[in-house]
Every structure is written in structure tokens, then in C-alpha cells.
PDB file of N, CA and C in Angstrom:
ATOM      1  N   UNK A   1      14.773 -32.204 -39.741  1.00  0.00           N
ATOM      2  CA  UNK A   1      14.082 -30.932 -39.799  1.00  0.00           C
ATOM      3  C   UNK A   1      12.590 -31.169 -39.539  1.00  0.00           C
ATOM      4  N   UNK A   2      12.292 -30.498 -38.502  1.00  0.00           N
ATOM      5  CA  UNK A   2      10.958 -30.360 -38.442  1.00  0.00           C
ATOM      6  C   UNK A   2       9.365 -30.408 -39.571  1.00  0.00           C
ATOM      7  N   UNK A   3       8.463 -29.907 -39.714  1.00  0.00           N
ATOM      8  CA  UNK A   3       7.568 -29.978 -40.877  1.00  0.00           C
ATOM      9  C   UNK A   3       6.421 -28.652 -39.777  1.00  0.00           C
ATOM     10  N   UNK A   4       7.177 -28.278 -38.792  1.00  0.00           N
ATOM     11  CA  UNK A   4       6.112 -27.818 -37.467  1.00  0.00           C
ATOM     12  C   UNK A   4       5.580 -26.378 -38.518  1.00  0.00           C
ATOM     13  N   UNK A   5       6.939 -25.451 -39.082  1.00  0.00           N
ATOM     14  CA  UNK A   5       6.505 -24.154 -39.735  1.00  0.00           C
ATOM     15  C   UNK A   5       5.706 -24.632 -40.975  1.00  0.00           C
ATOM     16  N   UNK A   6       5.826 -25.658 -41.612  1.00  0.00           N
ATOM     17  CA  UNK A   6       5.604 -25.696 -43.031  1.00  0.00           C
ATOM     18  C   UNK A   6       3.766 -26.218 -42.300  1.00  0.00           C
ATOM     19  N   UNK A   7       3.508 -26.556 -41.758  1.00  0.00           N
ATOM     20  CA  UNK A   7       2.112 -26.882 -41.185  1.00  0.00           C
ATOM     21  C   UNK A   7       1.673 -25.499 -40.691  1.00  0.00           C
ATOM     22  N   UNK A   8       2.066 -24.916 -40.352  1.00  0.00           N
ATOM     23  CA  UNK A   8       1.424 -23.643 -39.476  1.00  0.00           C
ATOM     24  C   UNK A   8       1.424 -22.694 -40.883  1.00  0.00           C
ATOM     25  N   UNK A   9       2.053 -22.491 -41.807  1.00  0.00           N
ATOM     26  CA  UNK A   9       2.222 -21.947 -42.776  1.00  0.00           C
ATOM     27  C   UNK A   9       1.214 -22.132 -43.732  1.00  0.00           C
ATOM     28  N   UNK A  10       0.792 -23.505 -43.786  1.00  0.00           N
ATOM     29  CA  UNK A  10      -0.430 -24.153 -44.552  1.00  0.00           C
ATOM     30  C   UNK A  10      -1.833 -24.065 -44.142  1.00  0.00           C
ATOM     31  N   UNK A  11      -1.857 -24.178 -42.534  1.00  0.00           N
ATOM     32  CA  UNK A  11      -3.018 -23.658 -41.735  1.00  0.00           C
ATOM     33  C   UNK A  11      -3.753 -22.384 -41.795  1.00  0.00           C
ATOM     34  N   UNK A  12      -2.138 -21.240 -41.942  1.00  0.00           N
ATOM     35  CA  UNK A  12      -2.568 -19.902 -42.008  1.00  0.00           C
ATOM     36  C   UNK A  12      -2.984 -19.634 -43.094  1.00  0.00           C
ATOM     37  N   UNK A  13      -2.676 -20.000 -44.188  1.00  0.00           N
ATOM     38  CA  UNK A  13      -3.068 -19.885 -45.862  1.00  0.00           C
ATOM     39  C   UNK A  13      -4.360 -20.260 -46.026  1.00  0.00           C
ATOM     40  N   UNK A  14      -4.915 -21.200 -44.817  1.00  0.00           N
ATOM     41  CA  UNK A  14      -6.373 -21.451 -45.381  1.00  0.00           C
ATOM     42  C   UNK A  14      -7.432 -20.781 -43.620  1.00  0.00           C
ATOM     43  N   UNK A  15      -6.168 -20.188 -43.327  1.00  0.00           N
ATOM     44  CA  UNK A  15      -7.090 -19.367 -42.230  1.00  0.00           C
ATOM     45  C   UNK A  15      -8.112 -18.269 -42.765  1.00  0.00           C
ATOM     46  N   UNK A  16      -9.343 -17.948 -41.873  1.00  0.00           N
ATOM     47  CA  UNK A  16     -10.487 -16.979 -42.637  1.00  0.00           C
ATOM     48  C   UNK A  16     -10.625 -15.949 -41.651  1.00  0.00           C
ATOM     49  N   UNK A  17     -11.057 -14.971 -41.728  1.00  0.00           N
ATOM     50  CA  UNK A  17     -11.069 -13.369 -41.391  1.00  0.00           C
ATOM     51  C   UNK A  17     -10.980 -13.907 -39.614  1.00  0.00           C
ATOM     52  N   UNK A  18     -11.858 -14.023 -38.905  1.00  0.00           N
ATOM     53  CA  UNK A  18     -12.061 -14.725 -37.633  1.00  0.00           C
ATOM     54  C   UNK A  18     -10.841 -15.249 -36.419  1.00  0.00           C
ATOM     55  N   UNK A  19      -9.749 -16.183 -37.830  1.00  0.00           N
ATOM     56  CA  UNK A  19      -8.776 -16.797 -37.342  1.00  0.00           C
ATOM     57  C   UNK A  19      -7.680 -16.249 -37.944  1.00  0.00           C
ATOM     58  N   UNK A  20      -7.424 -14.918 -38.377  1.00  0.00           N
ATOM     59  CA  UNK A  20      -6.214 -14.551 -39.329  1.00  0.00           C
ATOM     60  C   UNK A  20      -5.745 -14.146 -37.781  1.00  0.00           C
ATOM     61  N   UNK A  21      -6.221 -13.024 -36.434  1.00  0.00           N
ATOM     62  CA  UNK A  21      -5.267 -12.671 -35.738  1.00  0.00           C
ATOM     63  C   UNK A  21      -4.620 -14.599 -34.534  1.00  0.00           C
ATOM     64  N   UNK A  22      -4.958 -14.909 -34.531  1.00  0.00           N
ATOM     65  CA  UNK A  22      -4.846 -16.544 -34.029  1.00  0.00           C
ATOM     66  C   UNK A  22      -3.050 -17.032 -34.770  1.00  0.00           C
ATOM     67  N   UNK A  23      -3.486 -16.997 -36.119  1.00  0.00           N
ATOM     68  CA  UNK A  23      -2.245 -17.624 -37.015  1.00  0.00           C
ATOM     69  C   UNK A  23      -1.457 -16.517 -37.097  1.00  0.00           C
ATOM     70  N   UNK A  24      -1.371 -15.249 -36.997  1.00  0.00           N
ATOM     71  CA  UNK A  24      -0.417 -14.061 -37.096  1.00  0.00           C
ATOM     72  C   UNK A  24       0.548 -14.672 -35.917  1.00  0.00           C
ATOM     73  N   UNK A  25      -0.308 -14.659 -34.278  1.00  0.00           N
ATOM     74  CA  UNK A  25       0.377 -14.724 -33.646  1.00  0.00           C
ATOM     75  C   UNK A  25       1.422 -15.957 -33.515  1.00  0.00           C
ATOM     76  N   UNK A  26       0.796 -16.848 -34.016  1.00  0.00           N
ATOM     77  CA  UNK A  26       2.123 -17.777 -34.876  1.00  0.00           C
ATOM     78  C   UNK A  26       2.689 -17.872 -35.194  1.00  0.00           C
ATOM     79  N   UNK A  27       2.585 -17.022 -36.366  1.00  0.00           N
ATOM     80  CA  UNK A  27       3.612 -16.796 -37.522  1.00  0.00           C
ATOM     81  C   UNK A  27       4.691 -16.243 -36.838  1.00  0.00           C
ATOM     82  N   UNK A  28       4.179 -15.154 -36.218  1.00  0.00           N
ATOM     83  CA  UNK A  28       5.279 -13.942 -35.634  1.00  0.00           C
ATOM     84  C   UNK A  28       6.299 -14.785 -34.589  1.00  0.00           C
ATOM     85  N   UNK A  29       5.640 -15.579 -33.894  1.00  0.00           N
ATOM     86  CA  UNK A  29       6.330 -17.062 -32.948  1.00  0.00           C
ATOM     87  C   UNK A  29       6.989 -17.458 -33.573  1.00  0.00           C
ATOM     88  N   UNK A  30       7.128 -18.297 -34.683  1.00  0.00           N
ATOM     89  CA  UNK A  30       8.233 -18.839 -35.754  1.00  0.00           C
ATOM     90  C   UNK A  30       8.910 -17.665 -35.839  1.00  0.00           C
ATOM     91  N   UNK A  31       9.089 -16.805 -36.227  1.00  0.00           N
ATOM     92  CA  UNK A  31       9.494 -15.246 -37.009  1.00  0.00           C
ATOM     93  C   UNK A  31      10.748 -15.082 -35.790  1.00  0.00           C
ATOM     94  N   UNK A  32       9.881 -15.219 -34.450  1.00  0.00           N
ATOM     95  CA  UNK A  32      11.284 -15.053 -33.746  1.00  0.00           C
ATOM     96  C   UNK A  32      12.244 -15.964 -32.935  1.00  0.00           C
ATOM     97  N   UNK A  33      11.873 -17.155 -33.839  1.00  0.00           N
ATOM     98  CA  UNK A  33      13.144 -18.548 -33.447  1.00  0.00           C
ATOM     99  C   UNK A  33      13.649 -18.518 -34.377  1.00  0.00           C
ATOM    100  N   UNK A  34      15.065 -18.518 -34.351  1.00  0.00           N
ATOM    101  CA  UNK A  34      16.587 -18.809 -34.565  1.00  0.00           C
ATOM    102  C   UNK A  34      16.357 -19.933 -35.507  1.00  0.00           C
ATOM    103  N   UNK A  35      16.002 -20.897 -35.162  1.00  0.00           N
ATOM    104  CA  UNK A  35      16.062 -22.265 -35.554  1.00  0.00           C
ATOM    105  C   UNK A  35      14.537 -22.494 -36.852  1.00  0.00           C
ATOM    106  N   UNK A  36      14.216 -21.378 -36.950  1.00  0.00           N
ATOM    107  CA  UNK A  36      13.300 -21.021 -38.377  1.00  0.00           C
ATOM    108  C   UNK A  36      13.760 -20.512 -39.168  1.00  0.00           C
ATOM    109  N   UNK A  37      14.959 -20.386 -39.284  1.00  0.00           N
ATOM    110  CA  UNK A  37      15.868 -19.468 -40.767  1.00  0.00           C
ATOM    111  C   UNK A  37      15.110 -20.103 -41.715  1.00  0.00           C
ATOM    112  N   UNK A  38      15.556 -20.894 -41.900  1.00  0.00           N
ATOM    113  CA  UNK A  38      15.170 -21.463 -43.369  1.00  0.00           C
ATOM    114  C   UNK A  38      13.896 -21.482 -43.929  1.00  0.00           C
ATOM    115  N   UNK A  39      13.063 -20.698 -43.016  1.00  0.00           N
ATOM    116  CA  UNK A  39      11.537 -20.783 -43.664  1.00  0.00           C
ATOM    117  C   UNK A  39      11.227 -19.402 -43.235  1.00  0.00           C
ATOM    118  N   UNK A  40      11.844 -18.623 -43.103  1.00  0.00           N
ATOM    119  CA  UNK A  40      11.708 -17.089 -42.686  1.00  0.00           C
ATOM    120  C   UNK A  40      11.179 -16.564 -43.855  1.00  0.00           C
ATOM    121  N   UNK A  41      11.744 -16.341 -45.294  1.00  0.00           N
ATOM    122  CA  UNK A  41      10.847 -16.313 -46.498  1.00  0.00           C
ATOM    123  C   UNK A  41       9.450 -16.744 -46.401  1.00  0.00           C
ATOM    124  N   UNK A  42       9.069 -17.604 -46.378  1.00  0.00           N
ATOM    125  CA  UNK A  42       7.838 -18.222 -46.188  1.00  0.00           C
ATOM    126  C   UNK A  42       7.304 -17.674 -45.211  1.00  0.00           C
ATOM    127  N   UNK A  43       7.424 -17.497 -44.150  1.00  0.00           N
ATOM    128  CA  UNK A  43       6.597 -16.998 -42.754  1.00  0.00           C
ATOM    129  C   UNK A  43       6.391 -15.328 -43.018  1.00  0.00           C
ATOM    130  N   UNK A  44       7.403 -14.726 -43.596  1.00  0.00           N
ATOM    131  CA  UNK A  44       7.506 -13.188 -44.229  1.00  0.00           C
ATOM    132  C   UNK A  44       5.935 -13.277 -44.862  1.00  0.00           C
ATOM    133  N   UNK A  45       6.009 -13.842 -46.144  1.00  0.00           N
ATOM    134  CA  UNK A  45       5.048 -13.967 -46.933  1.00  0.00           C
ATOM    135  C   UNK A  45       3.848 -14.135 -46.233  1.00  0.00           C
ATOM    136  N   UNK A  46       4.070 -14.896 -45.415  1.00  0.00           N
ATOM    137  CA  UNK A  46       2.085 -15.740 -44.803  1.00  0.00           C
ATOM    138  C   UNK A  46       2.159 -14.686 -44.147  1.00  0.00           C
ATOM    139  N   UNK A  47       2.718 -14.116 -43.211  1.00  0.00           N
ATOM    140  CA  UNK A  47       2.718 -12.925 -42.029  1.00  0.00           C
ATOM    141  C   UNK A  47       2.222 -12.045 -42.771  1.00  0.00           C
ATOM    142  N   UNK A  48       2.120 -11.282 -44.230  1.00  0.00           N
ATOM    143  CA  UNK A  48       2.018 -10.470 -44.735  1.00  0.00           C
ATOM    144  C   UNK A  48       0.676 -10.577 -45.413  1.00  0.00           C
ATOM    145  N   UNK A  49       0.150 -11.803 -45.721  1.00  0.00           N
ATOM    146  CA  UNK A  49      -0.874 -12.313 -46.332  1.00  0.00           C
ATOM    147  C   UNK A  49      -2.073 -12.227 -44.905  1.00  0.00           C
ATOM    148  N   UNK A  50      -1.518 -12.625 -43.834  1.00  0.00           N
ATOM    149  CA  UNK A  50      -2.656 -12.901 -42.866  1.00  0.00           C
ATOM    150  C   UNK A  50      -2.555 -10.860 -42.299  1.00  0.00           C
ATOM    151  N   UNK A  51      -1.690 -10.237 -42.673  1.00  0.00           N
ATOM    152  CA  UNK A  51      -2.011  -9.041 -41.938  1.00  0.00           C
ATOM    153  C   UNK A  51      -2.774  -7.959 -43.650  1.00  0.00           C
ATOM    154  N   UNK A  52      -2.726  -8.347 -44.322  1.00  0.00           N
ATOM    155  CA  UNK A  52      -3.424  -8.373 -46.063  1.00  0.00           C
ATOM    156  C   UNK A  52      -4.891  -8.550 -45.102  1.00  0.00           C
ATOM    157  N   UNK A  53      -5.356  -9.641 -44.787  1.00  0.00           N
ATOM    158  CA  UNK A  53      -6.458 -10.546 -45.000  1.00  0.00           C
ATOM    159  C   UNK A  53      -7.204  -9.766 -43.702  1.00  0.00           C
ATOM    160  N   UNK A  54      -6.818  -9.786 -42.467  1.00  0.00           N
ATOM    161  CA  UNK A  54      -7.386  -8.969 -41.810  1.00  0.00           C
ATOM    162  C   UNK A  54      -6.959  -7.717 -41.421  1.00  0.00           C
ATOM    163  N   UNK A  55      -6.713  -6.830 -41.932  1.00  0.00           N
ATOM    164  CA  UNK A  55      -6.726  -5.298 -42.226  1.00  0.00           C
ATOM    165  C   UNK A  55      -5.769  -4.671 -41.151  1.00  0.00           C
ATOM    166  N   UNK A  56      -4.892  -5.584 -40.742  1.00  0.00           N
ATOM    167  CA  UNK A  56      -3.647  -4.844 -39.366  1.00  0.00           C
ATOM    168  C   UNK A  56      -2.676  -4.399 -40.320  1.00  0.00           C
ATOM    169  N   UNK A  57      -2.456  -3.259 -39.701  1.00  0.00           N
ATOM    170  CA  UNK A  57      -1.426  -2.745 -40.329  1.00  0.00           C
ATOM    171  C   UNK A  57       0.103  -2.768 -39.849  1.00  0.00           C
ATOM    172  N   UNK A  58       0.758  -2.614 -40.410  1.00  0.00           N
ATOM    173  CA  UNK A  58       2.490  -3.047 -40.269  1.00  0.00           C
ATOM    174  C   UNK A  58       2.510  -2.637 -38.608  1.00  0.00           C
ATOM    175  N   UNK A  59       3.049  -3.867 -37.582  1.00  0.00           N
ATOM    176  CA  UNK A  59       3.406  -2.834 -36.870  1.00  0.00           C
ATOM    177  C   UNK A  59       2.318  -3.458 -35.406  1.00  0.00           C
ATOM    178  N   UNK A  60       1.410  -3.368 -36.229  1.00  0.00           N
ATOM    179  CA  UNK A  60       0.175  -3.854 -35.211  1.00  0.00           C
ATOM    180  C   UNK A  60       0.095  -4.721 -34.116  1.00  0.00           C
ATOM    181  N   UNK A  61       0.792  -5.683 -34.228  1.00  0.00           N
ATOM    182  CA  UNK A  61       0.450  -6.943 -33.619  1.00  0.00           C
ATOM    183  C   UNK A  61       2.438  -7.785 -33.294  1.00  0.00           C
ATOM    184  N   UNK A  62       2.888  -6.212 -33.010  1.00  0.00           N
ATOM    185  CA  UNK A  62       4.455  -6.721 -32.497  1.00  0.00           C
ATOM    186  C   UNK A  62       5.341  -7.509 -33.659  1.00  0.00           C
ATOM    187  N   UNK A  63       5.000  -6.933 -34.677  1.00  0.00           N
ATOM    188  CA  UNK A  63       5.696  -7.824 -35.962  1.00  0.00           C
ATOM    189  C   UNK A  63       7.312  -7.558 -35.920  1.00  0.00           C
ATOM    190  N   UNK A  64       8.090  -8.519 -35.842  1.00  0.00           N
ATOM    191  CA  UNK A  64       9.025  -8.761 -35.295  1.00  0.00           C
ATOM    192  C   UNK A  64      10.619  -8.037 -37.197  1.00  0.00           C
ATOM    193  N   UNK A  65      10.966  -7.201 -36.553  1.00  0.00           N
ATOM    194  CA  UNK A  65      11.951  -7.220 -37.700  1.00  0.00           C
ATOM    195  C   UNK A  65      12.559  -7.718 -38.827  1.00  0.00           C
ATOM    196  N   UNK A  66      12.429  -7.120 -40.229  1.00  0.00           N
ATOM    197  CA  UNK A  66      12.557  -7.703 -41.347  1.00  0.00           C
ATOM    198  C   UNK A  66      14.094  -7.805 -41.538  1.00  0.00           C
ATOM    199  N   UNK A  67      14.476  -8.805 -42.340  1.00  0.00           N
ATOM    200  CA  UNK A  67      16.058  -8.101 -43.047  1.00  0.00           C
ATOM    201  C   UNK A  67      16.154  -8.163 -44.560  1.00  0.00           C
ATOM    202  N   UNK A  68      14.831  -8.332 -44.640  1.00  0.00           N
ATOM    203  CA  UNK A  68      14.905  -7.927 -46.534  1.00  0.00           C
ATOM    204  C   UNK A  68      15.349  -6.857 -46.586  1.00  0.00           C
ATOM    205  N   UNK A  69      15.970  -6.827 -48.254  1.00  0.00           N
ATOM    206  CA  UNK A  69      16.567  -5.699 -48.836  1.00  0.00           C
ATOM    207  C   UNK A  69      15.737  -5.318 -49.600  1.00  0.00           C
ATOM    208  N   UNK A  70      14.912  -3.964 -49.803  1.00  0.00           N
ATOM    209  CA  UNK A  70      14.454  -3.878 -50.870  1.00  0.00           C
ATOM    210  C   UNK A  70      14.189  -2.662 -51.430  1.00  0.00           C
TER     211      UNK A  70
END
């Protein structure tokens, strides 16, 4: 298994206003490979934190379909 999301995940967490749209478009990159299941939780979260951090709203920046239940 890779470590590629869990690095980009860690990058974006200490990304600052400047570089939040940079790591979104990342995130959202992981978000739509197959082969990122297992860290889709995690990328949910940072995706949500970096669109928190610089003020985009749901939607904005091609955010790719949830399948939480909630």
C-alpha cells in the first residue's frame, strides 16, 4: 500500500489560506481513484477542512460525490 494519500493528507492539514485551493485539487484527485477506498474517510475530512479553511463552498471546485449516510 502506498503512503502517497496519507502524505497529501498531511500536507493539506498544514496547508495555509494561499495553498488550501492547490491541496483541494488533490484531495478531490485521490477522491476520484478507485484504488483510494480505504482512505476516502480521511480525504472526506481534509476535503472538508481545506474547503472550511478557504471559504469554497460545497460544490465549488467539482467536489466529487459523497456516499456517507447521514
Amino acid at each position: 500500500m502506498s503512503s502517497y494519500p496519507i502524505d497529501v493528507i498531511n500536507q493539506a492539514l498544514h496547508a495555509h489560506d494561499p495553498d488550501c485551493a492547490y491541496w483541494l485539487e488533490r484531495i478531490n484527485a485521490l477522491l476520484r481513484d478507485p484504488a483510494n477506498g480505504l482512505h476516502r474517510k480521511a480525504l472526506e475530512h481534509t476535503r472538508d477542512y481545506l474547503e472550511d479553511a478557504s471559504g469554497l463552498a460545497d460544490g465549488a471546485c467539482g467536489r466529487p460525490p459523497s456516499d456517507d449516510c447521514q
